[in-house]
Amino acid sequence: GIRAPIIFGGTDFGAILARFQNLSFEDILAGLRVLIDYLRSLNGSDGGSALAGVLNTKIPLIDRSLSEMLDVADALDLGYLNARRLANGAHAIKVAP
């Protein structure tokens, strides 16, 4: 038979998306830093975590783990930070290899 249309109510997704409209690149990087720090806190180095295995499991097709991808995100963040520092006349931050 004929069904009535499904009507969703509740959350105003337009209002939620509008809150993210004016984010700067620095805001996005800061959010990623918080996420990376949180995920690193779950890596099991403090005695074991079920999530540690997940973070270190290689993902098919890209042959990288989430931990390795977090390392890449850290390197990109540091590269961006150094580019900003050098543009402002400061010295780059060096890290051990």
mmCIF file of N, CA, C and O in Angstrom:
data_model
loop_
_atom_site.group_PDB
_atom_site.id
_atom_site.type_symbol
_atom_site.label_atom_id
_atom_site.label_comp_id
_atom_site.label_asym_id
_atom_site.label_seq_id
_atom_site.Cartn_x
_atom_site.Cartn_y
_atom_site.Cartn_z
ATOM 1 N N GLY A 1 0.797 -1.161 0.000
ATOM 2 C CA GLY A 1 0.000 0.000 0.000
ATOM 3 C C GLY A 1 0.864 1.258 0.000
ATOM 4 O O GLY A 1 2.084 1.228 -0.038
ATOM 5 N N ILE A 2 0.199 2.347 0.050
ATOM 6 C CA ILE A 2 0.858 3.648 0.069
ATOM 7 C C ILE A 2 1.240 3.977 1.507
ATOM 8 O O ILE A 2 0.435 3.858 2.416
ATOM 9 N N ARG A 3 2.467 4.367 1.675
ATOM 10 C CA ARG A 3 2.960 4.730 3.005
ATOM 11 C C ARG A 3 3.094 6.243 3.108
ATOM 12 O O ARG A 3 3.432 6.908 2.136
ATOM 13 N N ALA A 4 2.907 6.720 4.311
ATOM 14 C CA ALA A 4 3.095 8.147 4.564
ATOM 15 C C ALA A 4 4.587 8.469 4.501
ATOM 16 O O ALA A 4 5.423 7.613 4.783
ATOM 17 N N PRO A 5 4.944 9.674 4.111
ATOM 18 C CA PRO A 5 6.375 10.019 4.077
ATOM 19 C C PRO A 5 6.983 9.975 5.474
ATOM 20 O O PRO A 5 6.303 10.243 6.467
ATOM 21 N N ILE A 6 8.244 9.595 5.523
ATOM 22 C CA ILE A 6 8.963 9.563 6.796
ATOM 23 C C ILE A 6 9.454 10.968 7.087
ATOM 24 O O ILE A 6 10.099 11.597 6.252
ATOM 25 N N ILE A 7 9.145 11.450 8.261
ATOM 26 C CA ILE A 7 9.542 12.795 8.651
ATOM 27 C C ILE A 7 10.494 12.688 9.831
ATOM 28 O O ILE A 7 10.169 12.070 10.838
ATOM 29 N N PHE A 8 11.674 13.253 9.667
ATOM 30 C CA PHE A 8 12.650 13.265 10.745
ATOM 31 C C PHE A 8 12.530 14.578 11.494
ATOM 32 O O PHE A 8 12.424 15.636 10.898
ATOM 33 N N GLY A 9 12.561 14.501 12.796
ATOM 34 C CA GLY A 9 12.498 15.703 13.601
ATOM 35 C C GLY A 9 13.666 15.747 14.565
ATOM 36 O O GLY A 9 14.390 14.775 14.728
ATOM 37 N N GLY A 10 13.857 16.864 15.162
ATOM 38 C CA GLY A 10 14.904 16.955 16.164
ATOM 39 C C GLY A 10 16.005 17.903 15.756
ATOM 40 O O GLY A 10 15.773 19.083 15.546
ATOM 41 N N THR A 11 17.180 17.368 15.621
ATOM 42 C CA THR A 11 18.390 18.164 15.416
ATOM 43 C C THR A 11 18.323 18.994 14.137
ATOM 44 O O THR A 11 17.951 18.494 13.081
ATOM 45 N N ASP A 12 18.691 20.239 14.247
ATOM 46 C CA ASP A 12 18.773 21.140 13.104
ATOM 47 C C ASP A 12 20.196 21.059 12.551
ATOM 48 O O ASP A 12 21.112 21.723 13.029
ATOM 49 N N PHE A 13 20.382 20.199 11.546
ATOM 50 C CA PHE A 13 21.724 19.982 11.006
ATOM 51 C C PHE A 13 22.295 21.230 10.343
ATOM 52 O O PHE A 13 23.495 21.439 10.336
ATOM 53 N N GLY A 14 21.435 22.066 9.799
ATOM 54 C CA GLY A 14 21.903 23.323 9.218
ATOM 55 C C GLY A 14 22.575 24.203 10.252
ATOM 56 O O GLY A 14 23.625 24.804 10.000
ATOM 57 N N ALA A 15 21.995 24.250 11.452
ATOM 58 C CA ALA A 15 22.585 25.048 12.535
ATOM 59 C C ALA A 15 23.908 24.452 12.995
ATOM 60 O O ALA A 15 24.857 25.174 13.303
ATOM 61 N N ILE A 16 23.975 23.124 13.037
ATOM 62 C CA ILE A 16 25.226 22.469 13.437
ATOM 63 C C ILE A 16 26.321 22.770 12.420
ATOM 64 O O ILE A 16 27.442 23.132 12.783
ATOM 65 N N LEU A 17 26.013 22.630 11.141
ATOM 66 C CA LEU A 17 27.011 22.904 10.097
ATOM 67 C C LEU A 17 27.433 24.365 10.090
ATOM 68 O O LEU A 17 28.596 24.680 9.826
ATOM 69 N N ALA A 18 26.511 25.274 10.393
ATOM 70 C CA ALA A 18 26.837 26.702 10.413
ATOM 71 C C ALA A 18 27.892 27.013 11.469
ATOM 72 O O ALA A 18 28.687 27.942 11.308
ATOM 73 N N ARG A 19 27.922 26.232 12.551
ATOM 74 C CA ARG A 19 28.903 26.463 13.616
ATOM 75 C C ARG A 19 30.325 26.174 13.141
ATOM 76 O O ARG A 19 31.286 26.677 13.700
ATOM 77 N N PHE A 20 30.461 25.354 12.108
ATOM 78 C CA PHE A 20 31.785 24.994 11.594
ATOM 79 C C PHE A 20 32.188 25.830 10.388
ATOM 80 O O PHE A 20 33.270 25.656 9.845
ATOM 81 N N GLN A 21 31.354 26.736 9.981
ATOM 82 C CA GLN A 21 31.568 27.508 8.764
ATOM 83 C C GLN A 21 32.795 28.414 8.828
ATOM 84 O O GLN A 21 33.461 28.623 7.834
ATOM 85 N N ASN A 22 33.118 28.952 9.979
ATOM 86 C CA ASN A 22 34.197 29.928 10.082
ATOM 87 C C ASN A 22 35.462 29.370 10.727
ATOM 88 O O ASN A 22 36.260 30.126 11.263
ATOM 89 N N LEU A 23 35.640 28.063 10.679
ATOM 90 C CA LEU A 23 36.855 27.468 11.241
ATOM 91 C C LEU A 23 38.060 27.826 10.384
ATOM 92 O O LEU A 23 38.003 27.759 9.159
ATOM 93 N N SER A 24 39.142 28.183 11.047
ATOM 94 C CA SER A 24 40.386 28.453 10.323
ATOM 95 C C SER A 24 41.189 27.164 10.231
ATOM 96 O O SER A 24 40.883 26.164 10.891
ATOM 97 N N PHE A 25 42.231 27.190 9.426
ATOM 98 C CA PHE A 25 43.119 26.042 9.306
ATOM 99 C C PHE A 25 43.741 25.726 10.660
ATOM 100 O O PHE A 25 43.879 24.567 11.038
ATOM 101 N N GLU A 26 44.088 26.756 11.421
ATOM 102 C CA GLU A 26 44.670 26.568 12.751
ATOM 103 C C GLU A 26 43.675 25.901 13.698
ATOM 104 O O GLU A 26 44.061 25.059 14.512
ATOM 105 N N ASP A 27 42.385 26.259 13.594
ATOM 106 C CA ASP A 27 41.357 25.621 14.418
ATOM 107 C C ASP A 27 41.266 24.125 14.109
ATOM 108 O O ASP A 27 41.156 23.295 15.014
ATOM 109 N N ILE A 28 41.314 23.804 12.826
ATOM 110 C CA ILE A 28 41.246 22.400 12.413
ATOM 111 C C ILE A 28 42.468 21.642 12.910
ATOM 112 O O ILE A 28 42.354 20.536 13.441
ATOM 113 N N LEU A 29 43.649 22.242 12.782
ATOM 114 C CA LEU A 29 44.863 21.591 13.286
ATOM 115 C C LEU A 29 44.809 21.392 14.795
ATOM 116 O O LEU A 29 45.219 20.350 15.302
ATOM 117 N N ALA A 30 44.303 22.378 15.515
ATOM 118 C CA ALA A 30 44.191 22.254 16.968
ATOM 119 C C ALA A 30 43.255 21.102 17.331
ATOM 120 O O ALA A 30 43.547 20.314 18.241
ATOM 121 N N GLY A 31 42.153 20.977 16.619
ATOM 122 C CA GLY A 31 41.237 19.864 16.852
ATOM 123 C C GLY A 31 41.879 18.521 16.551
ATOM 124 O O GLY A 31 41.699 17.548 17.288
ATOM 125 N N LEU A 32 42.654 18.465 15.462
ATOM 126 C CA LEU A 32 43.361 17.224 15.131
ATOM 127 C C LEU A 32 44.394 16.882 16.190
ATOM 128 O O LEU A 32 44.584 15.708 16.529
ATOM 129 N N ARG A 33 45.076 17.902 16.734
ATOM 130 C CA ARG A 33 46.053 17.654 17.801
ATOM 131 C C ARG A 33 45.389 17.033 19.019
ATOM 132 O O ARG A 33 45.918 16.104 19.619
ATOM 133 N N VAL A 34 44.216 17.544 19.376
ATOM 134 C CA VAL A 34 43.477 16.999 20.521
ATOM 135 C C VAL A 34 43.093 15.541 20.243
ATOM 136 O O VAL A 34 43.262 14.669 21.097
ATOM 137 N N LEU A 35 42.609 15.266 19.037
ATOM 138 C CA LEU A 35 42.232 13.906 18.671
ATOM 139 C C LEU A 35 43.442 12.975 18.686
ATOM 140 O O LEU A 35 43.379 11.866 19.226
ATOM 141 N N ILE A 36 44.559 13.416 18.126
ATOM 142 C CA ILE A 36 45.779 12.605 18.101
ATOM 143 C C ILE A 36 46.262 12.328 19.515
ATOM 144 O O ILE A 36 46.608 11.190 19.853
ATOM 145 N N ASP A 37 46.281 13.351 20.367
ATOM 146 C CA ASP A 37 46.710 13.153 21.752
ATOM 147 C C ASP A 37 45.811 12.150 22.464
ATOM 148 O O ASP A 37 46.287 11.297 23.214
ATOM 149 N N TYR A 38 44.511 12.240 22.225
ATOM 150 C CA TYR A 38 43.580 11.310 22.855
ATOM 151 C C TYR A 38 43.836 9.882 22.374
ATOM 152 O O TYR A 38 43.922 8.949 23.175
ATOM 153 N N LEU A 39 43.978 9.712 21.053
ATOM 154 C CA LEU A 39 44.222 8.371 20.522
ATOM 155 C C LEU A 39 45.547 7.810 21.014
ATOM 156 O O LEU A 39 45.648 6.623 21.330
ATOM 157 N N ARG A 40 46.552 8.656 21.121
ATOM 158 C CA ARG A 40 47.844 8.188 21.639
ATOM 159 C C ARG A 40 47.737 7.776 23.108
ATOM 160 O O ARG A 40 48.447 6.897 23.561
ATOM 161 N N SER A 41 46.836 8.410 23.861
ATOM 162 C CA SER A 41 46.661 8.029 25.262
ATOM 163 C C SER A 41 46.041 6.636 25.382
ATOM 164 O O SER A 41 46.114 6.019 26.435
ATOM 165 N N LEU A 42 45.452 6.133 24.308
ATOM 166 C CA LEU A 42 44.823 4.821 24.313
ATOM 167 C C LEU A 42 45.727 3.732 23.742
ATOM 168 O O LEU A 42 45.280 2.621 23.528
ATOM 169 N N ASN A 43 47.004 4.043 23.528
ATOM 170 C CA ASN A 43 47.873 3.114 22.808
ATOM 171 C C ASN A 43 48.331 1.919 23.622
ATOM 172 O O ASN A 43 48.998 1.046 23.121
ATOM 173 N N GLY A 44 48.013 1.861 24.900
ATOM 174 C CA GLY A 44 48.351 0.709 25.708
ATOM 175 C C GLY A 44 49.720 0.747 26.335
ATOM 176 O O GLY A 44 50.138 -0.203 26.978
ATOM 177 N N SER A 45 50.435 1.833 26.206
ATOM 178 C CA SER A 45 51.786 1.919 26.767
ATOM 179 C C SER A 45 51.768 1.946 28.286
ATOM 180 O O SER A 45 52.789 1.746 28.920
ATOM 181 N N ASP A 46 50.606 2.157 28.869
ATOM 182 C CA ASP A 46 50.506 2.203 30.324
ATOM 183 C C ASP A 46 50.144 0.846 30.932
ATOM 184 O O ASP A 46 49.715 0.762 32.055
ATOM 185 N N GLY A 47 50.326 -0.227 30.190
ATOM 186 C CA GLY A 47 50.070 -1.540 30.750
ATOM 187 C C GLY A 47 49.098 -2.370 29.937
ATOM 188 O O GLY A 47 48.800 -3.488 30.291
ATOM 189 N N GLY A 48 48.639 -1.857 28.857
ATOM 190 C CA GLY A 48 47.797 -2.664 27.988
ATOM 191 C C GLY A 48 46.418 -2.074 27.788
ATOM 192 O O GLY A 48 45.791 -1.601 28.714
ATOM 193 N N SER A 49 45.986 -2.125 26.578
ATOM 194 C CA SER A 49 44.673 -1.621 26.219
ATOM 195 C C SER A 49 44.186 -2.433 25.037
ATOM 196 O O SER A 49 44.968 -2.786 24.157
ATOM 197 N N ALA A 50 42.913 -2.740 25.024
ATOM 198 C CA ALA A 50 42.351 -3.472 23.888
ATOM 199 C C ALA A 50 42.477 -2.651 22.614
ATOM 200 O O ALA A 50 42.602 -3.193 21.525
ATOM 201 N N LEU A 51 42.476 -1.344 22.756
ATOM 202 C CA LEU A 51 42.561 -0.475 21.595
ATOM 203 C C LEU A 51 43.969 -0.445 21.007
ATOM 204 O O LEU A 51 44.146 -0.123 19.837
ATOM 205 N N ALA A 52 44.964 -0.799 21.795
ATOM 206 C CA ALA A 52 46.343 -0.778 21.304
ATOM 207 C C ALA A 52 46.493 -1.676 20.083
ATOM 208 O O ALA A 52 47.143 -1.310 19.108
ATOM 209 N N GLY A 53 45.892 -2.843 20.135
ATOM 210 C CA GLY A 53 45.957 -3.758 18.994
ATOM 211 C C GLY A 53 45.313 -3.175 17.757
ATOM 212 O O GLY A 53 45.815 -3.333 16.651
ATOM 213 N N VAL A 54 44.208 -2.485 17.943
ATOM 214 C CA VAL A 54 43.518 -1.862 16.809
ATOM 215 C C VAL A 54 44.378 -0.765 16.198
ATOM 216 O O VAL A 54 44.503 -0.665 14.979
ATOM 217 N N LEU A 55 44.981 0.065 17.036
ATOM 218 C CA LEU A 55 45.802 1.175 16.530
ATOM 219 C C LEU A 55 47.033 0.681 15.793
ATOM 220 O O LEU A 55 47.547 1.369 14.918
ATOM 221 N N ASN A 56 47.515 -0.507 16.132
ATOM 222 C CA ASN A 56 48.732 -1.028 15.511
ATOM 223 C C ASN A 56 48.475 -2.032 14.401
ATOM 224 O O ASN A 56 49.414 -2.554 13.809
ATOM 225 N N THR A 57 47.216 -2.320 14.091
ATOM 226 C CA THR A 57 46.869 -3.263 13.035
ATOM 227 C C THR A 57 46.958 -2.575 11.682
ATOM 228 O O THR A 57 46.408 -1.486 11.488
ATOM 229 N N LYS A 58 47.659 -3.214 10.743
ATOM 230 C CA LYS A 58 47.794 -2.652 9.393
ATOM 231 C C LYS A 58 46.441 -2.665 8.691
ATOM 232 O O LYS A 58 45.697 -3.638 8.767
ATOM 233 N N ILE A 59 46.146 -1.600 7.994
ATOM 234 C CA ILE A 59 44.906 -1.476 7.233
ATOM 235 C C ILE A 59 45.182 -1.986 5.825
ATOM 236 O O ILE A 59 46.136 -1.526 5.171
ATOM 237 N N PRO A 60 44.376 -2.935 5.345
ATOM 238 C CA PRO A 60 44.593 -3.455 3.992
ATOM 239 C C PRO A 60 44.560 -2.338 2.947
ATOM 240 O O PRO A 60 43.939 -1.310 3.142
ATOM 241 N N LEU A 61 45.221 -2.556 1.876
ATOM 242 C CA LEU A 61 45.342 -1.652 0.731
ATOM 243 C C LEU A 61 46.324 -0.508 0.965
ATOM 244 O O LEU A 61 47.048 -0.137 0.055
ATOM 245 N N ILE A 62 46.361 0.067 2.153
ATOM 246 C CA ILE A 62 47.320 1.149 2.395
ATOM 247 C C ILE A 62 48.516 0.655 3.192
ATOM 248 O O ILE A 62 49.511 1.354 3.294
ATOM 249 N N ASP A 63 48.421 -0.541 3.766
ATOM 250 C CA ASP A 63 49.504 -1.186 4.505
ATOM 251 C C ASP A 63 50.105 -0.273 5.566
ATOM 252 O O ASP A 63 51.305 -0.212 5.757
ATOM 253 N N ARG A 64 49.247 0.464 6.241
ATOM 254 C CA ARG A 64 49.651 1.345 7.339
ATOM 255 C C ARG A 64 48.685 1.145 8.493
ATOM 256 O O ARG A 64 47.503 0.866 8.284
ATOM 257 N N SER A 65 49.158 1.356 9.698
ATOM 258 C CA SER A 65 48.284 1.287 10.866
ATOM 259 C C SER A 65 47.818 2.695 11.217
ATOM 260 O O SER A 65 48.367 3.688 10.731
ATOM 261 N N LEU A 66 46.816 2.768 12.085
ATOM 262 C CA LEU A 66 46.374 4.084 12.547
ATOM 263 C C LEU A 66 47.504 4.794 13.279
ATOM 264 O O LEU A 66 47.656 6.017 13.161
ATOM 265 N N SER A 67 48.313 4.044 14.028
ATOM 266 C CA SER A 67 49.460 4.649 14.725
ATOM 267 C C SER A 67 50.421 5.297 13.732
ATOM 268 O O SER A 67 50.915 6.400 13.968
ATOM 269 N N GLU A 68 50.681 4.621 12.627
ATOM 270 C CA GLU A 68 51.587 5.182 11.611
ATOM 271 C C GLU A 68 50.966 6.420 10.966
ATOM 272 O O GLU A 68 51.671 7.392 10.677
ATOM 273 N N MET A 69 49.661 6.391 10.766
ATOM 274 C CA MET A 69 49.007 7.558 10.176
ATOM 275 C C MET A 69 49.016 8.732 11.151
ATOM 276 O O MET A 69 49.128 9.884 10.736
ATOM 277 N N LEU A 70 48.946 8.447 12.457
ATOM 278 C CA LEU A 70 49.065 9.514 13.450
ATOM 279 C C LEU A 70 50.458 10.123 13.416
ATOM 280 O O LEU A 70 50.619 11.334 13.593
ATOM 281 N N ASP A 71 51.487 9.289 13.177
ATOM 282 C CA ASP A 71 52.847 9.807 13.049
ATOM 283 C C ASP A 71 52.947 10.766 11.865
ATOM 284 O O ASP A 71 53.599 11.810 11.950
ATOM 285 N N VAL A 72 52.303 10.420 10.762
ATOM 286 C CA VAL A 72 52.295 11.293 9.582
ATOM 287 C C VAL A 72 51.583 12.598 9.908
ATOM 288 O O VAL A 72 52.054 13.681 9.550
ATOM 289 N N ALA A 73 50.457 12.509 10.623
ATOM 290 C CA ALA A 73 49.722 13.725 11.005
ATOM 291 C C ALA A 73 50.578 14.611 11.902
ATOM 292 O O ALA A 73 50.580 15.837 11.752
ATOM 293 N N ASP A 74 51.335 13.999 12.825
ATOM 294 C CA ASP A 74 52.248 14.774 13.676
ATOM 295 C C ASP A 74 53.298 15.488 12.835
ATOM 296 O O ASP A 74 53.607 16.654 13.065
ATOM 297 N N ALA A 75 53.858 14.779 11.855
ATOM 298 C CA ALA A 75 54.893 15.367 10.999
ATOM 299 C C ALA A 75 54.324 16.524 10.183
ATOM 300 O O ALA A 75 54.973 17.565 10.032
ATOM 301 N N LEU A 76 53.117 16.364 9.658
ATOM 302 C CA LEU A 76 52.490 17.446 8.888
ATOM 303 C C LEU A 76 52.211 18.653 9.778
ATOM 304 O O LEU A 76 52.427 19.803 9.365
ATOM 305 N N ASP A 77 51.748 18.391 10.989
ATOM 306 C CA ASP A 77 51.485 19.474 11.929
ATOM 307 C C ASP A 77 52.776 20.228 12.263
ATOM 308 O O ASP A 77 52.806 21.453 12.267
ATOM 309 N N LEU A 78 53.846 19.490 12.514
ATOM 310 C CA LEU A 78 55.133 20.117 12.813
ATOM 311 C C LEU A 78 55.647 20.902 11.602
ATOM 312 O O LEU A 78 56.173 22.007 11.745
ATOM 313 N N GLY A 79 55.459 20.356 10.406
ATOM 314 C CA GLY A 79 55.871 21.066 9.192
ATOM 315 C C GLY A 79 55.130 22.377 9.034
ATOM 316 O O GLY A 79 55.716 23.414 8.705
ATOM 317 N N TYR A 80 53.821 22.359 9.289
ATOM 318 C CA TYR A 80 53.036 23.581 9.195
ATOM 319 C C TYR A 80 53.477 24.579 10.261
ATOM 320 O O TYR A 80 53.648 25.765 9.981
ATOM 321 N N LEU A 81 53.681 24.093 11.478
ATOM 322 C CA LEU A 81 54.132 24.968 12.569
ATOM 323 C C LEU A 81 55.471 25.610 12.232
ATOM 324 O O LEU A 81 55.668 26.810 12.428
ATOM 325 N N ASN A 82 56.399 24.825 11.698
ATOM 326 C CA ASN A 82 57.708 25.365 11.329
ATOM 327 C C ASN A 82 57.602 26.378 10.199
ATOM 328 O O ASN A 82 58.301 27.395 10.206
ATOM 329 N N ALA A 83 56.742 26.129 9.233
ATOM 330 C CA ALA A 83 56.561 27.084 8.137
ATOM 331 C C ALA A 83 56.057 28.418 8.683
ATOM 332 O O ALA A 83 56.527 29.485 8.271
ATOM 333 N N ARG A 84 55.132 28.359 9.630
ATOM 334 C CA ARG A 84 54.621 29.595 10.244
ATOM 335 C C ARG A 84 55.705 30.304 11.044
ATOM 336 O O ARG A 84 55.827 31.517 11.014
ATOM 337 N N ARG A 85 56.501 29.518 11.802
ATOM 338 C CA ARG A 85 57.579 30.108 12.612
ATOM 339 C C ARG A 85 58.611 30.775 11.710
ATOM 340 O O ARG A 85 59.057 31.891 11.987
ATOM 341 N N LEU A 86 59.002 30.102 10.639
ATOM 342 C CA LEU A 86 60.005 30.665 9.730
ATOM 343 C C LEU A 86 59.467 31.913 9.035
ATOM 344 O O LEU A 86 60.207 32.882 8.828
ATOM 345 N N ALA A 87 58.183 31.919 8.696
ATOM 346 C CA ALA A 87 57.581 33.088 8.054
ATOM 347 C C ALA A 87 57.588 34.289 8.989
ATOM 348 O O ALA A 87 57.633 35.429 8.547
ATOM 349 N N ASN A 88 57.550 34.021 10.286
ATOM 350 C CA ASN A 88 57.559 35.103 11.277
ATOM 351 C C ASN A 88 58.951 35.405 11.803
ATOM 352 O O ASN A 88 59.100 36.137 12.779
ATOM 353 N N GLY A 89 59.987 34.819 11.193
ATOM 354 C CA GLY A 89 61.359 35.117 11.574
ATOM 355 C C GLY A 89 61.904 34.287 12.722
ATOM 356 O O GLY A 89 63.005 34.540 13.198
ATOM 357 N N ALA A 90 61.167 33.291 13.187
ATOM 358 C CA ALA A 90 61.641 32.445 14.290
ATOM 359 C C ALA A 90 62.368 31.225 13.720
ATOM 360 O O ALA A 90 62.292 30.931 12.531
ATOM 361 N N HIS A 91 63.070 30.518 14.580
ATOM 362 C CA HIS A 91 63.765 29.298 14.170
ATOM 363 C C HIS A 91 62.802 28.121 14.143
ATOM 364 O O HIS A 91 61.852 28.068 14.909
ATOM 365 N N ALA A 92 63.094 27.173 13.272
ATOM 366 C CA ALA A 92 62.272 25.965 13.179
ATOM 367 C C ALA A 92 62.499 25.092 14.403
ATOM 368 O O ALA A 92 63.543 25.121 15.028
ATOM 369 N N ILE A 93 61.498 24.310 14.739
ATOM 370 C CA ILE A 93 61.587 23.357 15.840
ATOM 371 C C ILE A 93 62.170 22.064 15.272
ATOM 372 O O ILE A 93 61.677 21.548 14.268
ATOM 373 N N LYS A 94 63.209 21.556 15.900
ATOM 374 C CA LYS A 94 63.808 20.312 15.430
ATOM 375 C C LYS A 94 63.431 19.181 16.364
ATOM 376 O O LYS A 94 63.351 19.359 17.571
ATOM 377 N N VAL A 95 63.208 18.019 15.779
ATOM 378 C CA VAL A 95 62.903 16.845 16.574
ATOM 379 C C VAL A 95 63.883 15.748 16.206
ATOM 380 O O VAL A 95 64.444 15.725 15.108
ATOM 381 N N ALA A 96 64.086 14.847 17.135
ATOM 382 C CA ALA A 96 64.988 13.715 16.875
ATOM 383 C C ALA A 96 64.349 12.806 15.844
ATOM 384 O O ALA A 96 63.134 12.618 15.852
ATOM 385 N N PRO A 97 65.144 12.239 14.959
ATOM 386 C CA PRO A 97 64.589 11.342 13.922
ATOM 387 C C PRO A 97 63.989 10.082 14.510
ATOM 388 O O PRO A 97 64.251 9.645 15.535
#
